[in-house]
Amino acid sequence: AQSVTQPDIHITVSEGASLELRCNYSYGATPYLFWYVQSPGQGLQLLLKYFSGDTLVQGIKGFEAEFKRSQSSFNLRKPSVHWSDAAEYFCAVGTGNQFYFGTGTSLTVIP
Amino acid sequence: EAGVTQFPSHSVIEKGQTVTLRCDPISGHDNLYWYRRVMGKEIKFLLHFVKESKQDESGMPNNRFLAERTGGTYSTLKVQPAELEDSGVYFCASSQVLRHEQYFGPGTRLTVT
């Protein structure tokens, strides 16, 4: 069965520090992988996606993610976090019909 | 281009009452999805429309939930009668045919007291 695990419920980082949010998935076929971000009062915004090809994908707002098939992972990274990155981040696996989401990681950025 | 919109943004109702949530997808998107997030849990799929037809409603919790998409444009999700465990955030998403990325609305926060 398809599933997504985000092991970190909450992460706190200092502004300017690097960030890595973990995501592991379980899916029988080649996955379509996504990272979404939800800021307070906003909808889910697509940060980046992986369908095929280069395993390192670039997204908006300076985020990137690396697909590692051997580890069934799709971790999200950012080299230098800004205060405006404080939000909740969701990893998702897309099938042809629906998405399977992780439980989300809440990011707090301290000055 | 307008994004996915949902109405209302918040709804507080008593157990046993009826609530109807509305979703307006991005214009031209034939695929429309409903998801729900119960507090602290993952966002879970409820159902998928292609135009006005239900493609997959395997995620609908029970027959108290009724989704419609008349005319293949906006969709409604009715909960009747509402129970306490129905509380959560209901998200709507839409996508173009044969495209895998889904665009999400801001969600409707439903509180059943």
mmCIF file of C-alpha atoms in Angstrom, chain A residues 40-102:
data_model
loop_
_atom_site.group_PDB
_atom_site.id
_atom_site.type_symbol
_atom_site.label_atom_id
_atom_site.label_comp_id
_atom_site.label_asym_id
_atom_site.label_seq_id
_atom_site.Cartn_x
_atom_site.Cartn_y
_atom_site.Cartn_z
ATOM 1 C CA PRO A 40 -1.098 30.221 7.829
ATOM 2 C CA GLY A 41 -4.417 31.032 6.213
ATOM 3 C CA GLN A 42 -3.218 29.912 2.814
ATOM 4 C CA GLY A 43 -3.812 26.875 0.652
ATOM 5 C CA LEU A 44 -1.270 24.256 -0.230
ATOM 6 C CA GLN A 45 1.304 25.703 -2.591
ATOM 7 C CA LEU A 46 3.367 23.446 -4.815
ATOM 8 C CA LEU A 47 7.078 23.863 -4.090
ATOM 9 C CA LEU A 48 8.469 21.277 -6.477
ATOM 10 C CA LYS A 49 7.796 17.953 -8.122
ATOM 11 C CA TYR A 50 9.654 14.922 -9.409
ATOM 12 C CA PHE A 51 8.367 12.794 -12.239
ATOM 13 C CA SER A 52 11.475 11.393 -13.901
ATOM 14 C CA GLY A 53 14.955 12.315 -15.065
ATOM 15 C CA ASP A 54 17.411 14.296 -12.975
ATOM 16 C CA THR A 55 16.990 13.204 -9.377
ATOM 17 C CA LEU A 56 17.801 16.657 -8.015
ATOM 18 C CA VAL A 57 14.911 18.993 -8.662
ATOM 19 C CA GLN A 58 14.731 22.696 -8.122
ATOM 20 C CA GLY A 59 11.624 24.432 -6.911
ATOM 21 C CA ILE A 60 10.358 27.836 -5.995
ATOM 22 C CA LYS A 61 11.627 29.980 -3.126
ATOM 23 C CA GLY A 62 15.110 28.450 -3.319
ATOM 24 C CA PHE A 63 14.052 24.940 -2.349
ATOM 25 C CA GLU A 64 15.386 21.748 -3.856
ATOM 26 C CA ALA A 65 14.733 18.063 -3.301
ATOM 27 C CA GLU A 66 16.608 14.905 -4.141
ATOM 28 C CA PHE A 67 14.970 11.654 -5.148
ATOM 29 C CA LYS A 68 16.853 8.600 -3.897
ATOM 30 C CA ARG A 69 15.234 5.441 -5.133
ATOM 31 C CA SER A 70 17.479 3.155 -3.063
ATOM 32 C CA GLN A 71 16.350 4.890 0.121
ATOM 33 C CA SER A 72 12.756 5.581 -0.987
ATOM 34 C CA SER A 73 13.342 9.159 0.032
ATOM 35 C CA PHE A 74 12.593 12.609 -1.320
ATOM 36 C CA ASN A 75 14.092 15.042 1.155
ATOM 37 C CA LEU A 76 13.555 18.778 0.847
ATOM 38 C CA ARG A 77 16.461 21.162 1.356
ATOM 39 C CA LYS A 78 17.195 24.842 1.468
ATOM 40 C CA PRO A 79 20.693 26.260 2.028
ATOM 41 C CA SER A 80 19.622 29.368 3.914
ATOM 42 C CA VAL A 81 16.243 29.693 5.593
ATOM 43 C CA HIS A 82 14.323 32.961 5.677
ATOM 44 C CA TRP A 83 11.808 33.956 8.336
ATOM 45 C CA SER A 84 9.068 33.782 5.699
ATOM 46 C CA ASP A 85 9.711 30.050 5.284
ATOM 47 C CA ALA A 86 7.940 29.369 8.566
ATOM 48 C CA ALA A 87 5.037 27.165 7.533
ATOM 49 C CA GLU A 88 3.891 23.569 7.355
ATOM 50 C CA TYR A 89 5.446 21.347 4.712
ATOM 51 C CA PHE A 90 3.840 18.290 3.174
ATOM 52 C CA CYS A 91 5.408 15.544 1.116
ATOM 53 C CA ALA A 92 3.110 13.629 -1.233
ATOM 54 C CA VAL A 93 3.147 10.683 -3.590
ATOM 55 C CA GLY A 94 0.870 10.985 -6.589
ATOM 56 C CA THR A 95 -0.726 8.078 -8.332
ATOM 57 C CA GLY A 96 -2.810 8.562 -11.417
ATOM 58 C CA ASN A 97 -5.837 9.211 -9.291
ATOM 59 C CA GLN A 98 -4.989 10.627 -5.906
ATOM 60 C CA PHE A 99 -2.259 11.891 -3.645
ATOM 61 C CA TYR A 100 -0.970 10.248 -0.498
ATOM 62 C CA PHE A 101 0.357 12.755 2.003
ATOM 63 C CA GLY A 102 2.624 12.628 4.975
#
